[in-house]
């Protein structure tokens, strides 16, 4: 199963909106076939492993990081392929949370006389697909909020100047975070101030799963822009990939100009005069967006945090001080007493070049990698 998990990880940058899945077929202590799901629309892990094994699959055990599917999606069901090949035993790390499968794949295998076990390395398997799991279970994407700050917790000088807080190595690390995300969400203020690209600029050879002739999959760029102030000249409209502008209401002429510049507009319900963020994230999940990277300023990041929409904070900490006149990480109105603090659980801290990366989960947030739902 550990090998199947390593294979599944090769789909980190390419499999979405599908889950990352790996499969290893073992017979008499030997690996006879293996595979991973590379890209939506292409074969599932089990079918790749089965074709590699050929006749050797008869009587083998399949270790798979996700319950085999039993539905006809973009590709045919894996359960029938496993039964036809004569696989004797299937060990799945976790059930498929997709309501079209949800245990039925395992039931069908059992009904076909296959020995079935579920739950081996479940937490590791879940950690591969937090976005897919949360989207299937909650109708919301898994949201990582990325921030860069000085050691004294500042993200910009009072003037708004913020380039660059962190070093090259940290900014490259963020490129990998972007590459595994289906969407990057930012606010209109960030776009007006910085005119960011919000794209993936890595070489395909740096992204496992991508072939050298392929270009990285660009996450959908989402601009939260209640009053539709995005200029048609914004850099992100000219780059490969889709740009979605989330607004409440819009001047029809400006809306038409943005649409002809390639933007997709989406009108959403309002909350206190701004785009309702829960509606926005539910809309993104409905577009099959699994993992979101929020790269925004203190207002939007703070609002998403207070709405309980952030699953993980990814804070890059740079070794310098910016002083107490500079701006803080989150705008959190109404937070006045110590008992109103937002607690965090630090998941890991590691050096990235001269900076440090802190990964933390807001207290009370579900850990999508634990809490396995077995059998
Ligand atoms: C598996 N093995 O490798 C993957 C599975 O549209 P399709 O046919 O690609 O089906 C997508 C669904 O299949 C996806 O939502 C998830 O439930 C399951 N993914 N299942 O047996 C795999 N990637
Ligand atoms: Zn399948």
Coordinates of C-alpha atoms and ligand atoms in Angstrom, one line a residue:
X1 CA 0.0 0.0 0.0
X2 CA 2.9 2.3 0.7
X3 CA 4.0 1.8 -2.9
X4 CA 0.5 2.4 -4.1
X5 CA 0.5 5.7 -2.2
X6 CA 3.8 6.8 -3.7
X7 CA 2.4 6.0 -7.2
X8 CA -0.8 8.0 -6.4
X9 CA 1.3 11.0 -5.5
X10 CA 2.5 11.2 -9.0
X11 CA -0.9 12.5 -9.9
X12 CA -0.6 15.4 -7.4
X13 CA -0.4 18.0 -10.2
X14 CA -2.5 16.4 -12.9
X15 CA -5.3 14.2 -11.6
X16 CA -7.7 16.9 -10.4
X17 CA -10.7 17.1 -10.5
X18 CA -10.4 13.4 -10.0
X19 CA -8.7 12.0 -6.9
X20 CA -5.1 10.9 -6.9
X21 CA -5.1 7.1 -6.9
X22 CA -2.4 4.4 -7.0
X23 CA -2.7 0.6 -7.4
X24 CA -0.3 -2.3 -7.0
X25 CA -1.0 -5.9 -8.0
X26 CA 0.9 -8.5 -6.0
X27 CA 1.0 -12.3 -6.6
X28 CA 3.1 -14.7 -4.6
X29 CA 5.0 -11.9 -3.0
X30 CA 5.9 -10.2 -6.4
X31 CA 4.6 -7.0 -7.9
X32 CA 3.0 -8.1 -11.2
X33 CA 1.5 -4.7 -12.2
X34 CA 1.1 -1.2 -10.9
X35 CA -0.3 2.2 -12.0
X36 CA -1.7 5.5 -11.0
X37 CA -4.4 7.8 -12.2
X38 CA -2.6 10.5 -14.2
X39 CA -5.3 12.7 -15.6
X40 CA -9.0 13.0 -15.6
X41 CA -10.4 11.3 -18.7
X42 CA -7.5 8.8 -18.8
X43 CA -7.5 5.3 -17.3
X44 CA -7.9 4.7 -13.6
X45 CA -5.0 3.3 -11.5
X46 CA -6.6 -0.2 -11.4
X47 CA -7.0 -0.6 -15.1
X48 CA -3.4 0.5 -15.7
X49 CA -2.1 -2.0 -13.2
X50 CA -4.3 -4.7 -14.7
X51 CA -3.1 -4.2 -18.2
X52 CA 0.5 -4.2 -17.0
X53 CA -0.1 -7.5 -15.2
X54 CA -2.0 -9.2 -18.1
X55 CA -2.7 -12.9 -17.2
X56 CA -0.7 -12.6 -14.1
X57 CA -3.5 -10.7 -12.5
X58 CA -5.5 -13.9 -12.0
X59 CA -5.4 -14.8 -8.3
X60 CA -3.5 -11.6 -7.4
X61 CA -4.1 -9.1 -4.6
X62 CA -4.8 -5.5 -5.6
X63 CA -3.6 -2.8 -3.2
X64 CA -5.5 0.4 -4.1
X65 CA -5.4 3.7 -2.3
X66 CA -9.1 4.3 -3.0
X67 CA -12.1 2.0 -3.3
X68 CA -12.4 0.8 -7.0
X69 CA -15.2 2.6 -8.8
X70 CA -18.4 0.8 -9.9
X71 CA -19.9 3.5 -12.0
X72 CA -19.6 4.5 -15.6
X73 CA -18.0 8.0 -15.5
X74 CA -15.6 9.3 -18.1
X75 CA -14.1 5.8 -18.0
X76 CA -15.7 2.4 -17.4
X77 CA -16.0 0.9 -13.8
X78 CA -12.8 -0.6 -12.3
X79 CA -14.8 -3.2 -10.4
X80 CA -15.7 -5.1 -13.6
X81 CA -12.1 -5.0 -14.8
X82 CA -10.9 -6.5 -11.5
X83 CA -13.6 -9.2 -11.5
X84 CA -13.0 -10.0 -15.2
X85 CA -9.2 -10.3 -14.5
X86 CA -9.8 -12.8 -11.7
X87 CA -8.2 -10.7 -8.9
X88 CA -8.7 -12.7 -5.7
X89 CA -8.3 -10.0 -3.0
X90 CA -8.7 -6.3 -2.9
X91 CA -7.2 -4.1 -0.1
X92 CA -8.4 -0.6 -0.3
X93 CA -7.0 2.2 1.9
X94 CA -10.3 4.1 2.1
X95 CA -13.8 4.1 0.7
X96 CA -14.6 6.4 -2.2
X97 CA -16.6 9.4 -0.8
X98 CA -18.1 9.9 -4.2
X99 CA -21.9 9.2 -3.7
X100 CA -21.9 7.3 -7.0
X101 CA -19.5 4.8 -5.4
X102 CA -19.5 5.1 -1.5
X103 CA -19.0 1.5 -0.6
X104 CA -20.9 -0.1 -3.5
X105 CA -17.7 -0.8 -5.3
X106 CA -16.5 -2.9 -2.4
X107 CA -19.9 -4.6 -2.0
X108 CA -19.9 -5.6 -5.7
X109 CA -16.4 -7.1 -5.3
X110 CA -17.5 -9.1 -2.3
X111 CA -20.6 -10.3 -4.2
X112 CA -18.3 -11.4 -6.9
X113 CA -16.4 -13.6 -4.5
X114 CA -13.4 -11.3 -3.9
X115 CA -11.9 -11.0 -0.4
X116 CA -12.1 -7.3 0.5
X117 CA -10.3 -5.3 3.2
X118 CA -10.5 -1.6 3.8
X119 CA -8.6 0.9 6.0
X120 CA -4.9 0.1 5.5
X121 CA -3.0 3.4 5.7
X122 CA -6.3 5.2 5.5
X123 CA -4.9 8.5 7.0
X124 CA -2.1 8.6 4.4
X125 CA -4.6 7.9 1.6
X126 CA -7.0 10.6 2.8
X127 CA -4.2 13.1 3.1
X128 CA -3.6 12.7 -0.7
X129 CA -7.1 14.0 -1.5
X130 CA -8.4 16.5 1.0
X131 CA -10.0 18.6 -1.7
X132 CA -11.8 15.7 -3.4
X133 CA -13.0 14.3 -0.1
X134 CA -14.2 17.7 1.2
X135 CA -16.0 18.5 -2.1
X136 CA -17.7 15.1 -2.0
X137 CA -18.7 15.2 1.7
X138 CA -19.4 19.0 2.1
X139 CA -19.9 20.5 -1.3
X140 CA -16.9 22.8 -0.5
X141 CA -13.3 22.9 -1.6
X142 CA -10.3 22.4 0.7
X143 CA -8.9 25.9 1.2
X144 CA -5.3 26.7 1.9
X145 CA -4.6 30.3 2.8
X146 CA -1.1 31.4 1.9
X147 CA 0.5 34.4 3.6
X148 CA 4.0 35.8 3.7
X149 CA 5.0 37.7 6.8
X150 CA 7.9 39.2 8.7
X151 CA 9.0 37.7 12.1
X152 CA 6.8 40.4 13.7
X153 CA 3.8 39.2 11.7
X154 CA 3.6 42.0 9.2
X155 CA 2.6 41.5 5.5
X156 CA 3.1 45.0 4.0
X157 CA 4.5 48.4 5.0
X158 CA 1.9 51.1 5.9
X159 CA 2.2 52.3 2.3
X160 CA 1.1 48.9 1.0
X161 CA 4.6 48.0 -0.3
X162 CA 5.1 44.3 0.1
X163 CA 7.5 43.1 -2.6
X164 CA 9.2 40.9 -1.6
X165 CA 8.8 39.7 2.0
X166 CA 10.1 36.2 1.4
X167 CA 13.0 34.8 -0.7
X168 CA 13.2 33.1 -4.0
X169 CA 13.0 29.6 -2.4
X170 CA 9.8 30.4 -0.6
X171 CA 8.2 31.9 -3.7
X172 CA 9.2 28.8 -5.7
X173 CA 7.6 26.6 -3.0
X174 CA 4.3 28.6 -3.5
X175 CA 4.5 27.7 -7.2
X176 CA 4.1 24.0 -6.3
X177 CA 1.2 24.9 -4.0
X178 CA -0.4 26.7 -6.9
X179 CA 0.3 23.8 -9.2
X180 CA -1.6 21.3 -7.1
X181 CA -4.6 23.7 -6.6
X182 CA -7.6 23.8 -8.9
X183 CA -8.1 27.5 -8.3
X184 CA -6.4 30.5 -6.8
X185 CA -8.6 33.0 -5.1
X186 CA -7.6 36.6 -4.6
X187 CA -9.3 39.9 -3.9
X188 CA -9.7 42.9 -6.2
X189 CA -7.6 45.1 -4.0
X190 CA -4.6 42.8 -4.5
X191 CA -5.2 42.9 -8.3
X192 CA -5.5 46.7 -8.3
X193 CA -2.3 47.1 -6.2
X194 CA 0.0 44.4 -7.5
X195 CA -1.4 43.3 -10.9
X196 CA -0.4 39.7 -10.1
X197 CA -0.1 36.9 -12.6
X198 CA -1.4 34.1 -10.3
X199 CA -0.1 31.4 -12.6
X200 CA 2.1 28.4 -12.5
X201 CA 5.5 29.1 -14.0
X202 CA 7.3 25.8 -13.3
X203 CA 8.9 23.7 -15.9
X204 CA 7.0 20.5 -16.7
X205 CA 10.0 18.4 -15.7
X206 CA 9.6 19.7 -12.2
X207 CA 6.0 18.4 -12.0
X208 CA 5.7 14.6 -11.7
X209 CA 2.9 13.3 -13.9
X210 CA 3.4 15.9 -16.6
X211 CA 5.0 14.8 -19.9
X212 CA 7.8 17.0 -21.2
X213 CA 5.6 18.2 -24.2
X214 CA 2.7 19.2 -21.8
X215 CA 2.3 22.5 -20.1
X216 CA 1.4 22.8 -16.4
X217 CA -2.4 22.8 -15.8
X218 CA -3.2 26.4 -14.9
X219 CA -5.5 26.8 -11.8
X220 CA -8.6 28.9 -12.4
X221 CA -7.8 32.4 -11.2
X222 CA -10.7 33.8 -9.2
X223 CA -11.0 37.5 -8.4
X224 CA -13.4 38.4 -5.6
X225 CA -14.7 41.7 -6.9
X226 CA -18.1 42.7 -5.5
X227 CA -18.5 45.9 -7.6
X228 CA -16.7 44.7 -10.7
X229 CA -13.7 47.0 -10.7
X230 CA -11.3 44.7 -12.4
X231 CA -9.7 46.6 -15.3
X232 CA -9.7 44.9 -18.7
X233 CA -6.0 45.6 -18.8
X234 CA -5.2 43.3 -15.8
X235 CA -2.3 41.0 -16.6
X236 CA -4.1 37.9 -15.4
X237 CA -6.7 38.2 -18.2
X238 CA -3.9 37.8 -20.8
X239 CA -2.4 34.6 -19.5
X240 CA -3.2 31.0 -20.4
X241 CA -6.0 29.6 -18.2
X242 CA -9.4 30.7 -17.1
X243 CA -10.2 33.8 -15.0
X244 CA -13.4 34.0 -13.1
X245 CA -14.7 37.2 -11.6
X246 CA -17.0 36.9 -8.6
X247 CA -19.3 39.9 -8.2
X248 CA -22.6 41.0 -6.7
X249 CA -23.7 43.4 -9.4
X250 CA -22.1 44.8 -12.4
X251 CA -22.2 47.7 -14.8
X252 CA -23.4 45.8 -18.0
X253 CA -21.0 47.7 -20.3
X254 CA -17.9 46.9 -18.1
X255 CA -19.2 43.3 -17.7
X256 CA -19.3 42.9 -21.5
X257 CA -15.9 44.4 -21.9
X258 CA -14.4 42.0 -19.3
X259 CA -16.2 39.0 -21.0
X260 CA -14.7 40.0 -24.3
X261 CA -11.3 40.2 -22.6
X262 CA -11.8 36.5 -21.7
X263 CA -13.1 36.7 -18.2
X264 CA -16.0 34.6 -16.9
X265 CA -18.4 36.5 -14.6
X266 CA -20.3 35.0 -11.9
X267 CA -22.9 36.9 -9.9
X268 CA -23.3 35.7 -6.3
X269 CA -25.4 36.6 -3.3
X270 CA -24.1 39.3 -1.0
X271 CA -23.3 39.5 2.6
X272 CA -22.8 42.9 4.3
X273 CA -22.2 44.4 0.9
X274 CA -19.6 41.9 -0.2
X275 CA -19.6 38.6 -2.1
X276 CA -20.8 35.9 0.2
X277 CA -17.7 33.7 0.5
X278 CA -19.6 30.5 1.4
X279 CA -21.6 30.9 -1.8
X280 CA -18.5 31.5 -3.7
X281 CA -16.7 28.4 -2.4
X282 CA -19.8 26.3 -2.9
X283 CA -20.0 27.6 -6.5
X284 CA -16.3 26.6 -7.0
X285 CA -16.9 23.1 -5.7
X286 CA -19.8 22.8 -8.1
X287 CA -17.3 23.5 -10.8
X288 CA -15.3 20.5 -9.7
X289 CA -12.7 22.6 -7.9
X290 CA -11.1 20.4 -5.2
X291 CA -8.3 22.5 -3.7
X292 CA -8.2 26.3 -3.5
X293 CA -5.2 28.4 -2.7
X294 CA -6.3 31.7 -1.2
X295 CA -3.6 34.4 -1.9
X296 CA -5.2 37.6 -0.7
X297 CA -4.7 40.5 1.5
X298 CA -5.8 40.8 5.2
X299 CA -9.5 41.7 4.4
X300 CA -10.4 38.8 2.3
X301 CA -8.2 36.3 4.2
X302 CA -9.7 37.6 7.5
X303 CA -13.3 37.3 6.1
X304 CA -12.6 33.7 4.9
X305 CA -11.1 32.8 8.3
X306 CA -14.0 34.2 10.2
X307 CA -16.5 32.4 7.9
X308 CA -14.8 29.1 8.8
X309 CA -13.8 28.5 5.2
X310 CA -10.1 28.0 5.7
X311 CA -8.7 24.5 6.3
X312 CA -5.0 25.3 6.5
X313 CA -2.8 28.4 6.8
X314 CA 0.5 28.2 5.0
X315 CA 2.5 31.0 6.5
X316 CA 5.9 31.9 5.1
X317 CA 7.9 33.6 7.8
X318 CA 10.8 35.8 6.8
X319 CA 13.7 36.7 9.1
X320 CA 13.2 40.5 9.4
X321 CA 11.1 43.0 11.3
X322 CA 8.8 45.5 9.7
X323 CA 7.7 47.4 12.7
X324 CA 4.3 48.0 14.3
X325 CA 3.4 50.7 11.7
X326 CA 3.2 47.9 9.1
X327 CA 0.1 45.9 8.2
X328 CA -0.9 42.6 9.9
X329 CA -1.9 39.3 8.5
X330 CA -5.7 39.2 9.1
X331 CA -8.3 41.9 9.4
X332 CA -10.6 40.4 12.1
X333 CA -13.2 42.9 13.1
X334 CA -15.0 42.3 16.4
X335 CA -12.1 40.5 17.9
X336 CA -11.5 42.3 21.2
X337 CA -11.1 39.9 24.1
X338 CA -8.6 37.2 24.7
X339 CA -11.4 34.6 24.8
X340 CA -12.2 35.5 21.2
X341 CA -8.8 34.6 19.8
X342 CA -8.7 32.1 16.9
X343 CA -6.8 29.1 18.1
X344 CA -4.5 27.3 15.7
X345 CA -2.9 23.8 15.7
X346 CA 0.5 23.9 14.1
X347 CA 0.9 20.9 11.8
X348 CA 4.5 21.4 10.8
X349 CA 7.3 24.0 10.5
X350 CA 10.2 23.7 8.1
X351 CA 12.9 25.9 6.7
X352 CA 12.5 27.0 3.1
X353 CA 15.8 28.7 2.1
X354 CA 16.3 31.5 4.6
X355 CA 12.5 31.6 5.4
X356 CA 10.3 29.3 7.5
X357 CA 7.1 27.7 6.4
X358 CA 4.4 27.1 9.1
X359 CA 1.4 25.0 8.3
X360 CA -1.4 25.4 10.7
X361 CA -5.1 24.4 11.1
X362 CA -7.7 26.7 12.6
X363 CA -9.0 25.2 15.8
X364 CA -12.3 23.4 15.3
X365 CA -11.7 22.8 11.6
X366 CA -12.2 19.2 10.4
X367 CA -8.9 17.3 9.7
X368 CA -9.8 15.7 6.3
X369 CA -6.9 13.3 6.6
X370 CA -7.9 11.7 9.9
X371 CA -11.4 10.6 10.9
X372 CA -11.4 7.7 8.4
X373 CA -14.8 6.3 7.6
X374 CA -14.1 2.6 7.3
X375 CA -16.1 -0.3 6.1
Ligands
LIG1 C1 -10.9 4.4 -9.2 N1 -9.6 4.5 -9.6 O1 -7.9 5.6 -10.3 C2 -9.8 6.8 -9.7 C3 -11.1 6.7 -9.2 O2 -15.0 10.0 -14.8 P1 -14.1 8.9 -14.3 O3 -14.5 7.6 -15.0 O4 -12.6 9.1 -14.4 O5 -14.5 8.6 -12.8 C4 -14.1 9.5 -11.8 C5 -14.6 9.1 -10.5 O6 -14.0 7.8 -10.2 C6 -14.1 9.9 -9.3 O7 -15.0 10.9 -9.0 C7 -13.9 9.0 -8.2 O8 -15.1 8.7 -7.6 C8 -13.4 7.7 -8.9 N2 -11.9 7.8 -9.1 N3 -11.6 5.5 -9.0 O9 -11.4 3.3 -9.1 C9 -9.1 5.6 -9.9 N4 -9.3 8.0 -10.0
LIG2 ZN1 -12.1 3.3 -11.4

